[in-house]
Short mmCIF file of C-alpha atoms in Angstrom, two decimals:
data_model
loop_
_atom_site.label_atom_id
_atom_site.label_comp_id
_atom_site.label_asym_id
_atom_site.label_seq_id
_atom_site.Cartn_x
_atom_site.Cartn_y
_atom_site.Cartn_z
CA UNK A 1 125.58 132.63 130.65
CA UNK A 2 125.35 136.11 129.13
CA UNK A 3 128.20 138.55 129.67
CA UNK A 4 126.17 141.34 131.20
CA UNK A 5 126.75 142.40 134.77
CA UNK A 6 124.82 144.50 137.24
CA UNK A 7 125.97 145.97 140.52
CA UNK A 8 124.92 146.13 143.23
CA UNK A 9 122.66 143.08 143.30
CA UNK A 10 120.94 144.35 146.43
CA UNK A 11 120.82 147.87 147.86
CA UNK A 12 118.97 149.25 150.88
CA UNK A 13 119.18 153.01 151.32
CA UNK A 14 117.39 155.87 152.99
CA UNK A 15 115.11 158.41 151.35
CA UNK A 16 116.85 161.29 149.63
CA UNK A 17 120.06 159.46 148.83
CA UNK A 18 121.59 159.49 145.35
CA UNK A 19 122.19 156.06 143.87
CA UNK A 20 123.69 154.69 140.69
CA UNK A 21 122.99 151.21 139.40
CA UNK A 22 125.77 149.93 137.21
CA UNK A 23 125.36 147.81 134.09
CA UNK A 24 128.17 146.56 131.89
CA UNK A 25 128.29 144.14 128.98
CA UNK A 26 131.28 142.65 127.24
CA UNK A 27 129.50 141.50 124.09
CA UNK A 28 129.95 144.73 122.15
CA UNK A 29 126.19 145.20 121.85
CA UNK A 30 124.98 148.53 120.54
CA UNK A 31 121.54 148.43 122.14
CA UNK A 32 120.98 148.46 125.88
CA UNK A 33 117.85 148.68 128.01
CA UNK A 34 116.66 149.20 131.57
CA UNK A 35 113.51 147.50 132.76
CA UNK A 36 111.72 148.00 136.07
CA UNK A 37 110.05 144.94 137.50
CA UNK A 38 107.32 145.50 140.06
CA UNK A 39 106.56 143.10 142.90
CA UNK A 40 103.61 141.99 140.76
CA UNK A 41 106.16 140.68 138.26
CA UNK A 42 105.35 142.81 135.21
CA UNK A 43 108.29 144.30 133.30
CA UNK A 44 108.29 147.92 132.21
CA UNK A 45 110.83 149.51 129.87
CA UNK A 46 112.11 152.74 131.42
CA UNK A 47 115.18 153.60 129.32
CA UNK A 48 116.99 152.41 126.22
CA UNK A 49 119.98 153.31 124.12
CA UNK A 50 120.89 152.67 120.49
CA UNK A 51 124.56 153.34 121.08
CA UNK A 52 127.07 155.78 122.50
CA UNK A 53 125.56 159.19 123.31
CA UNK A 54 122.06 157.87 122.55
CA UNK A 55 119.44 157.58 125.31
CA UNK A 56 115.66 157.46 125.14
CA UNK A 57 112.79 157.25 127.60
CA UNK A 58 110.84 154.02 127.63
CA UNK A 59 107.18 153.24 128.06
CA UNK A 60 107.04 153.81 131.81
CA UNK A 61 107.84 157.27 133.08
CA UNK A 62 110.75 157.19 135.50
CA UNK A 63 112.54 159.81 137.58
CA UNK A 64 115.80 158.02 136.91
CA UNK A 65 118.33 159.10 134.30
CA UNK A 66 120.82 157.14 132.22
CA UNK A 67 123.98 157.82 130.28
CA UNK A 68 125.87 155.99 127.54
CA UNK A 69 129.38 157.32 127.29
CA UNK A 70 130.90 153.96 126.43
CA UNK A 71 129.42 151.08 124.45
CA UNK A 72 129.79 148.62 127.29
CA UNK A 73 128.45 150.76 130.11
CA UNK A 74 124.86 151.94 130.76
CA UNK A 75 124.44 153.24 134.32
CA UNK A 76 121.12 154.33 135.82
CA UNK A 77 121.00 157.13 138.39
CA UNK A 78 118.40 158.29 140.89
CA UNK A 79 119.27 161.73 142.24
CA UNK A 80 117.00 161.48 145.26
CA UNK A 81 115.61 158.07 146.06
CA UNK A 82 112.11 157.64 147.45
CA UNK A 83 110.21 154.60 148.76
CA UNK A 84 108.21 154.57 145.50
CA UNK A 85 111.48 153.70 143.72
CA UNK A 86 111.66 150.39 145.55
CA UNK A 87 111.75 147.77 142.81
CA UNK A 88 113.94 145.40 140.85
CA UNK A 89 115.85 146.95 137.98
CA UNK A 90 116.94 144.74 135.09
CA UNK A 91 119.51 145.73 132.49
CA UNK A 92 119.57 144.06 129.08
CA UNK A 93 121.35 144.31 125.76
CA UNK A 94 121.27 142.93 122.24
CA UNK A 95 123.28 143.31 119.09
CA UNK A 96 120.57 145.02 117.11
CA UNK A 97 120.45 142.39 114.40
CA UNK A 98 117.20 143.60 112.89
CA UNK A 99 114.21 142.66 114.98
CA UNK A 100 115.11 139.04 115.49
CA UNK A 101 117.76 139.15 118.16
CA UNK A 102 116.97 138.11 121.68
CA UNK A 103 117.80 140.23 124.71
CA UNK A 104 120.48 139.23 127.18
CA UNK A 105 119.68 140.18 130.76
CA UNK A 106 121.77 140.89 133.80
CA UNK A 107 120.94 139.37 137.17
CA UNK A 108 119.11 142.47 138.32
CA UNK A 109 119.54 145.08 141.06
CA UNK A 110 116.98 144.96 143.82
CA UNK A 111 116.58 148.42 145.35
CA UNK A 112 114.83 149.09 148.64
CA UNK A 113 114.33 152.69 149.74
CA UNK A 114 113.36 153.16 153.36
CA UNK B 1 99.13 148.57 118.94
CA UNK B 2 101.29 145.60 119.76
CA UNK B 3 100.50 143.53 122.80
CA UNK B 4 100.98 140.13 124.33
CA UNK B 5 98.72 138.37 126.81
CA UNK B 6 99.41 135.57 129.26
CA UNK B 7 95.96 134.65 130.53
CA UNK B 8 97.12 132.54 133.48
CA UNK B 9 98.83 134.05 136.50
CA UNK B 10 99.83 130.59 137.68
CA UNK B 11 99.98 127.09 136.25
CA UNK B 12 100.20 124.07 138.52
CA UNK B 13 101.36 120.71 137.21
CA UNK B 14 102.60 117.47 138.72
CA UNK B 15 106.13 116.35 137.99
CA UNK B 16 106.26 114.10 134.96
CA UNK B 17 103.09 115.50 133.44
CA UNK B 18 103.08 117.66 130.30
CA UNK B 19 102.87 121.39 130.80
CA UNK B 20 101.54 124.27 128.73
CA UNK B 21 101.95 127.96 129.40
CA UNK B 22 99.71 130.07 127.20
CA UNK B 23 100.51 133.20 125.24
CA UNK B 24 98.56 135.18 122.66
CA UNK B 25 99.75 138.22 120.79
CA UNK B 26 98.64 141.14 118.70
CA UNK B 27 101.07 142.76 116.29
CA UNK B 28 100.97 144.35 112.88
CA UNK B 29 103.02 142.51 110.34
CA UNK B 30 104.92 139.31 110.98
CA UNK B 31 105.45 138.58 114.66
CA UNK B 32 108.76 137.83 116.25
CA UNK B 33 107.97 135.88 119.41
CA UNK B 34 110.09 134.96 122.40
CA UNK B 35 109.92 133.05 125.65
CA UNK B 36 112.02 133.88 128.69
CA UNK B 37 112.30 132.23 132.10
CA UNK B 38 113.10 133.93 135.41
CA UNK B 39 114.24 132.00 138.47
CA UNK B 40 113.93 133.65 141.91
CA UNK B 41 116.22 136.63 142.40
CA UNK B 42 117.69 136.23 138.93
CA UNK B 43 117.47 138.02 135.59
CA UNK B 44 115.55 136.69 132.62
CA UNK B 45 117.02 133.90 130.54
CA UNK B 46 116.18 133.38 126.89
CA UNK B 47 114.43 130.05 126.15
CA UNK B 48 113.43 130.15 122.51
CA UNK B 49 112.14 132.32 119.71
CA UNK B 50 110.04 132.15 116.56
CA UNK B 51 111.12 134.25 113.61
CA UNK B 52 110.02 132.30 110.57
CA UNK B 53 109.85 128.75 109.28
CA UNK B 54 108.69 125.68 111.20
CA UNK B 55 105.81 126.44 113.55
CA UNK B 56 107.26 124.20 116.24
CA UNK B 57 110.29 125.79 117.83
CA UNK B 58 112.60 123.89 120.17
CA UNK B 59 114.53 125.65 122.88
CA UNK B 60 116.54 125.23 126.03
CA UNK B 61 115.84 122.74 128.86
CA UNK B 62 113.53 120.60 126.72
CA UNK B 63 110.99 123.36 126.14
CA UNK B 64 109.25 123.96 122.84
CA UNK B 65 106.64 126.38 121.58
CA UNK B 66 104.10 126.19 118.83
CA UNK B 67 103.34 129.19 116.68
CA UNK B 68 99.74 129.31 115.50
CA UNK B 69 99.07 132.20 113.17
CA UNK B 70 95.32 131.72 112.89
CA UNK B 71 94.90 131.74 116.67
CA UNK B 72 97.67 134.33 117.19
CA UNK B 73 99.16 132.11 119.86
CA UNK B 74 102.61 130.97 120.89
CA UNK B 75 102.13 128.50 123.73
CA UNK B 76 105.11 127.12 125.61
CA UNK B 77 105.15 123.36 126.14
CA UNK B 78 107.18 120.60 127.68
CA UNK B 79 106.33 116.88 127.48
CA UNK B 80 107.40 116.05 131.04
CA UNK B 81 107.69 118.70 133.75
CA UNK B 82 110.46 118.79 136.34
CA UNK B 83 110.34 120.37 139.77
CA UNK B 84 113.30 122.48 138.67
CA UNK B 85 111.12 124.01 135.94
CA UNK B 86 109.26 125.95 138.62
CA UNK B 87 109.85 129.60 137.74
CA UNK B 88 108.29 132.68 136.20
CA UNK B 89 107.79 132.54 132.44
CA UNK B 90 107.44 135.55 130.18
CA UNK B 91 106.22 135.65 126.62
CA UNK B 92 107.35 138.62 124.50
CA UNK B 93 106.67 140.01 121.06
CA UNK B 94 108.75 142.41 119.07
CA UNK B 95 107.14 145.81 118.90
CA UNK B 96 107.53 148.55 116.32
CA UNK B 97 108.16 152.15 117.08
CA UNK B 98 110.73 154.18 118.96
CA UNK B 99 113.01 151.35 120.03
CA UNK B 100 113.83 149.28 116.98
CA UNK B 101 114.45 146.20 119.05
CA UNK B 102 112.03 146.87 121.87
CA UNK B 103 110.32 143.79 123.22
CA UNK B 104 106.83 143.90 124.66
CA UNK B 105 106.50 141.49 127.55
CA UNK B 106 103.49 139.72 128.92
CA UNK B 107 102.65 139.88 132.60
CA UNK B 108 104.29 136.55 133.34
CA UNK B 109 103.01 133.13 134.38
CA UNK B 110 104.25 131.42 137.49
CA UNK B 111 104.79 127.72 136.86
CA UNK B 112 104.66 125.52 139.93
CA UNK B 113 105.64 121.88 139.48
CA UNK B 114 104.71 119.64 142.38
CA UNK B 115 106.82 116.57 143.20
#
Protein backbone atom coordinates (compact mmCIF):
# COMPACT_ATOMS: atom_id res chain seq x y z
CA UNK A 1 0.00 0.00 0.00
CA UNK A 2 1.23 3.48 -0.89
CA UNK A 3 1.55 6.09 1.84
CA UNK A 4 -0.66 8.71 0.28
CA UNK A 5 -3.89 9.74 1.92
CA UNK A 6 -6.92 11.68 0.79
CA UNK A 7 -9.71 13.15 2.87
CA UNK A 8 -12.62 13.20 2.74
CA UNK A 9 -13.30 10.01 0.79
CA UNK A 10 -16.86 11.12 0.10
CA UNK A 11 -18.38 14.60 0.28
CA UNK A 12 -21.88 15.81 -0.57
CA UNK A 13 -22.37 19.57 -0.43
CA UNK A 14 -24.64 22.28 -1.73
CA UNK A 15 -23.92 24.70 -4.54
CA UNK A 16 -21.83 27.72 -3.61
CA UNK A 17 -19.97 26.10 -0.74
CA UNK A 18 -16.19 26.29 -0.42
CA UNK A 19 -14.47 22.93 -0.16
CA UNK A 20 -10.93 21.71 0.31
CA UNK A 21 -9.80 18.22 -0.59
CA UNK A 22 -6.79 17.15 1.40
CA UNK A 23 -3.89 15.07 0.11
CA UNK A 24 -0.86 14.04 2.12
CA UNK A 25 2.02 11.68 1.41
CA UNK A 26 4.68 10.41 3.76
CA UNK A 27 7.14 9.21 1.11
CA UNK A 28 9.00 12.49 0.74
CA UNK A 29 8.05 12.74 -2.93
CA UNK A 30 8.77 16.01 -4.68
CA UNK A 31 6.16 15.67 -7.40
CA UNK A 32 2.45 15.60 -6.72
CA UNK A 33 -0.59 15.58 -9.00
CA UNK A 34 -4.36 15.97 -9.00
CA UNK A 35 -6.44 14.06 -11.50
CA UNK A 36 -10.16 14.39 -12.14
CA UNK A 37 -11.94 11.21 -13.10
CA UNK A 38 -15.26 11.54 -14.88
CA UNK A 39 -18.10 9.05 -14.55
CA UNK A 40 -16.99 7.80 -17.97
CA UNK A 41 -13.75 6.69 -16.31
CA UNK A 42 -11.21 8.83 -18.17
CA UNK A 43 -8.51 10.53 -16.09
CA UNK A 44 -7.61 14.16 -16.63
CA UNK A 45 -4.64 15.94 -15.07
CA UNK A 46 -5.82 19.22 -13.53
CA UNK A 47 -2.87 20.31 -11.36
CA UNK A 48 0.68 19.28 -10.59
CA UNK A 49 3.60 20.41 -8.48
CA UNK A 50 7.35 19.89 -8.77
CA UNK A 51 7.96 20.77 -5.15
CA UNK A 52 7.33 23.34 -2.45
CA UNK A 53 5.95 26.63 -3.79
CA UNK A 54 5.59 25.12 -7.27
CA UNK A 55 2.15 24.61 -8.84
CA UNK A 56 1.09 24.27 -12.46
CA UNK A 57 -2.15 23.83 -14.36
CA UNK A 58 -2.68 20.49 -16.02
CA UNK A 59 -4.24 19.48 -19.31
CA UNK A 60 -7.86 19.98 -18.25
CA UNK A 61 -8.93 23.45 -17.26
CA UNK A 62 -10.28 23.51 -13.73
CA UNK A 63 -11.77 26.19 -11.50
CA UNK A 64 -10.02 24.62 -8.55
CA UNK A 65 -6.78 25.90 -7.06
CA UNK A 66 -3.94 24.13 -5.28
CA UNK A 67 -1.10 25.05 -2.96
CA UNK A 68 2.16 23.39 -1.95
CA UNK A 69 3.48 24.93 1.20
CA UNK A 70 4.91 21.69 2.54
CA UNK A 71 6.41 18.76 0.65
CA UNK A 72 3.94 16.27 2.05
CA UNK A 73 0.76 18.28 1.58
CA UNK A 74 -1.06 19.23 -1.66
CA UNK A 75 -4.61 20.42 -0.97
CA UNK A 76 -7.14 21.28 -3.67
CA UNK A 77 -9.71 24.02 -3.11
CA UNK A 78 -12.95 24.97 -4.82
CA UNK A 79 -14.08 28.44 -3.74
CA UNK A 80 -17.66 28.00 -4.89
CA UNK A 81 -18.74 24.49 -5.77
CA UNK A 82 -21.17 23.82 -8.60
CA UNK A 83 -22.90 20.65 -9.82
CA UNK A 84 -20.46 20.55 -12.75
CA UNK A 85 -17.69 19.92 -10.19
CA UNK A 86 -19.24 16.59 -9.26
CA UNK A 87 -16.52 14.04 -9.93
CA UNK A 88 -13.88 11.84 -8.37
CA UNK A 89 -10.60 13.56 -7.58
CA UNK A 90 -7.44 11.47 -7.36
CA UNK A 91 -4.19 12.66 -5.82
CA UNK A 92 -0.88 11.06 -6.79
CA UNK A 93 2.83 11.48 -6.20
CA UNK A 94 6.19 10.17 -7.33
CA UNK A 95 9.79 10.72 -6.48
CA UNK A 96 10.73 12.30 -9.76
CA UNK A 97 13.35 9.71 -10.62
CA UNK A 98 13.69 10.75 -14.24
CA UNK A 99 10.78 9.59 -16.34
CA UNK A 100 10.73 6.02 -15.14
CA UNK A 101 9.05 6.25 -11.77
CA UNK A 102 5.50 5.10 -11.32
CA UNK A 103 2.83 7.21 -9.67
CA UNK A 104 1.40 6.33 -6.29
CA UNK A 105 -2.29 7.16 -5.94
CA UNK A 106 -4.52 7.95 -3.01
CA UNK A 107 -7.91 6.32 -2.63
CA UNK A 108 -9.71 9.28 -4.14
CA UNK A 109 -12.26 11.86 -3.00
CA UNK A 110 -15.69 11.54 -4.51
CA UNK A 111 -17.39 14.94 -4.58
CA UNK A 112 -21.10 15.44 -5.20
CA UNK A 113 -22.43 18.97 -5.50
CA UNK A 114 -26.19 19.32 -5.27
CA UNK B 1 1.97 14.49 -29.61
CA UNK B 2 2.00 11.64 -27.15
CA UNK B 3 -1.06 9.47 -26.80
CA UNK B 4 -2.23 6.08 -25.68
CA UNK B 5 -5.24 4.14 -26.91
CA UNK B 6 -7.22 1.35 -25.33
CA UNK B 7 -9.50 0.19 -28.13
CA UNK B 8 -11.84 -1.90 -25.97
CA UNK B 9 -14.20 -0.34 -23.45
CA UNK B 10 -14.87 -3.75 -21.94
CA UNK B 11 -13.34 -7.21 -22.08
CA UNK B 12 -15.30 -10.25 -20.98
CA UNK B 13 -13.56 -13.51 -20.13
CA UNK B 14 -14.48 -16.69 -18.30
CA UNK B 15 -12.61 -17.58 -15.15
CA UNK B 16 -9.61 -19.76 -15.88
CA UNK B 17 -9.25 -18.53 -19.45
CA UNK B 18 -6.36 -16.33 -20.58
CA UNK B 19 -7.04 -12.62 -20.82
CA UNK B 20 -5.61 -9.79 -22.90
CA UNK B 21 -6.26 -6.09 -22.48
CA UNK B 22 -4.97 -4.09 -25.43
CA UNK B 23 -2.99 -0.88 -25.47
CA UNK B 24 -1.24 1.02 -28.25
CA UNK B 25 0.80 4.17 -27.89
CA UNK B 26 2.31 7.04 -29.77
CA UNK B 27 5.31 8.86 -28.33
CA UNK B 28 8.44 10.50 -29.61
CA UNK B 29 11.58 8.83 -28.41
CA UNK B 30 11.71 5.75 -26.24
CA UNK B 31 8.42 4.98 -24.51
CA UNK B 32 8.01 4.42 -20.82
CA UNK B 33 4.83 2.36 -20.44
CA UNK B 34 2.73 1.51 -17.42
CA UNK B 35 -0.33 -0.46 -16.44
CA UNK B 36 -2.57 0.44 -13.51
CA UNK B 37 -5.64 -1.25 -12.05
CA UNK B 38 -8.57 0.44 -10.32
CA UNK B 39 -11.03 -1.47 -8.15
CA UNK B 40 -14.45 0.09 -7.42
CA UNK B 41 -14.28 3.20 -5.25
CA UNK B 42 -10.51 2.96 -4.96
CA UNK B 43 -7.49 4.79 -6.35
CA UNK B 44 -5.25 3.40 -9.05
CA UNK B 45 -2.71 0.74 -8.19
CA UNK B 46 0.50 0.23 -10.14
CA UNK B 47 0.76 -3.18 -11.85
CA UNK B 48 3.88 -3.08 -13.98
CA UNK B 49 6.03 -0.95 -16.22
CA UNK B 50 8.34 -1.18 -19.22
CA UNK B 51 11.39 1.03 -19.27
CA UNK B 52 13.99 -0.92 -21.18
CA UNK B 53 15.29 -4.46 -21.58
CA UNK B 54 13.21 -7.63 -21.89
CA UNK B 55 10.04 -7.09 -23.89
CA UNK B 56 8.04 -9.28 -21.53
CA UNK B 57 7.45 -7.54 -18.24
CA UNK B 58 6.05 -9.34 -15.20
CA UNK B 59 4.05 -7.50 -12.59
CA UNK B 60 1.73 -7.86 -9.64
CA UNK B 61 -1.08 -10.44 -9.26
CA UNK B 62 0.28 -12.67 -12.03
CA UNK B 63 -0.09 -10.07 -14.75
CA UNK B 64 2.45 -9.52 -17.50
CA UNK B 65 2.71 -7.24 -20.50
CA UNK B 66 4.50 -7.54 -23.78
CA UNK B 67 6.18 -4.56 -25.35
CA UNK B 68 6.13 -4.63 -29.14
CA UNK B 69 8.01 -1.75 -30.68
CA UNK B 70 7.09 -2.46 -34.29
CA UNK B 71 3.38 -2.53 -33.46
CA UNK B 72 3.68 0.22 -30.82
CA UNK B 73 1.71 -1.96 -28.43
CA UNK B 74 1.90 -2.89 -24.77
CA UNK B 75 -0.86 -5.44 -24.18
CA UNK B 76 -1.62 -6.67 -20.69
CA UNK B 77 -1.98 -10.43 -20.27
CA UNK B 78 -2.67 -13.09 -17.72
CA UNK B 79 -2.62 -16.85 -18.39
CA UNK B 80 -5.61 -17.67 -16.18
CA UNK B 81 -8.18 -15.06 -15.17
CA UNK B 82 -9.74 -14.85 -11.72
CA UNK B 83 -13.09 -13.34 -10.81
CA UNK B 84 -11.16 -11.03 -8.47
CA UNK B 85 -9.34 -9.59 -11.49
CA UNK B 86 -12.55 -7.82 -12.49
CA UNK B 87 -11.67 -4.12 -12.40
CA UNK B 88 -10.82 -1.12 -14.54
CA UNK B 89 -7.42 -1.22 -16.22
CA UNK B 90 -5.50 1.81 -17.44
CA UNK B 91 -2.53 1.90 -19.76
CA UNK B 92 -0.28 4.96 -19.52
CA UNK B 93 2.71 6.37 -21.36
CA UNK B 94 5.17 8.93 -20.16
CA UNK B 95 4.69 12.23 -21.91
CA UNK B 96 7.15 15.04 -22.52
CA UNK B 97 6.50 18.65 -21.88
CA UNK B 98 5.47 20.80 -18.95
CA UNK B 99 5.30 18.09 -16.29
CA UNK B 100 8.52 16.13 -16.40
CA UNK B 101 6.88 13.07 -14.98
CA UNK B 102 3.41 13.54 -16.39
CA UNK B 103 1.70 10.33 -17.41
CA UNK B 104 -0.80 10.20 -20.24
CA UNK B 105 -3.55 7.72 -19.50
CA UNK B 106 -5.74 5.74 -21.80
CA UNK B 107 -9.50 5.78 -21.41
CA UNK B 108 -9.55 2.55 -19.44
CA UNK B 109 -10.82 -0.96 -20.14
CA UNK B 110 -13.30 -2.65 -17.88
CA UNK B 111 -12.39 -6.30 -17.37
CA UNK B 112 -15.25 -8.56 -16.38
CA UNK B 113 -14.38 -12.11 -15.41
CA UNK B 114 -17.34 -14.46 -15.24
CA UNK B 115 -17.32 -17.41 -12.82
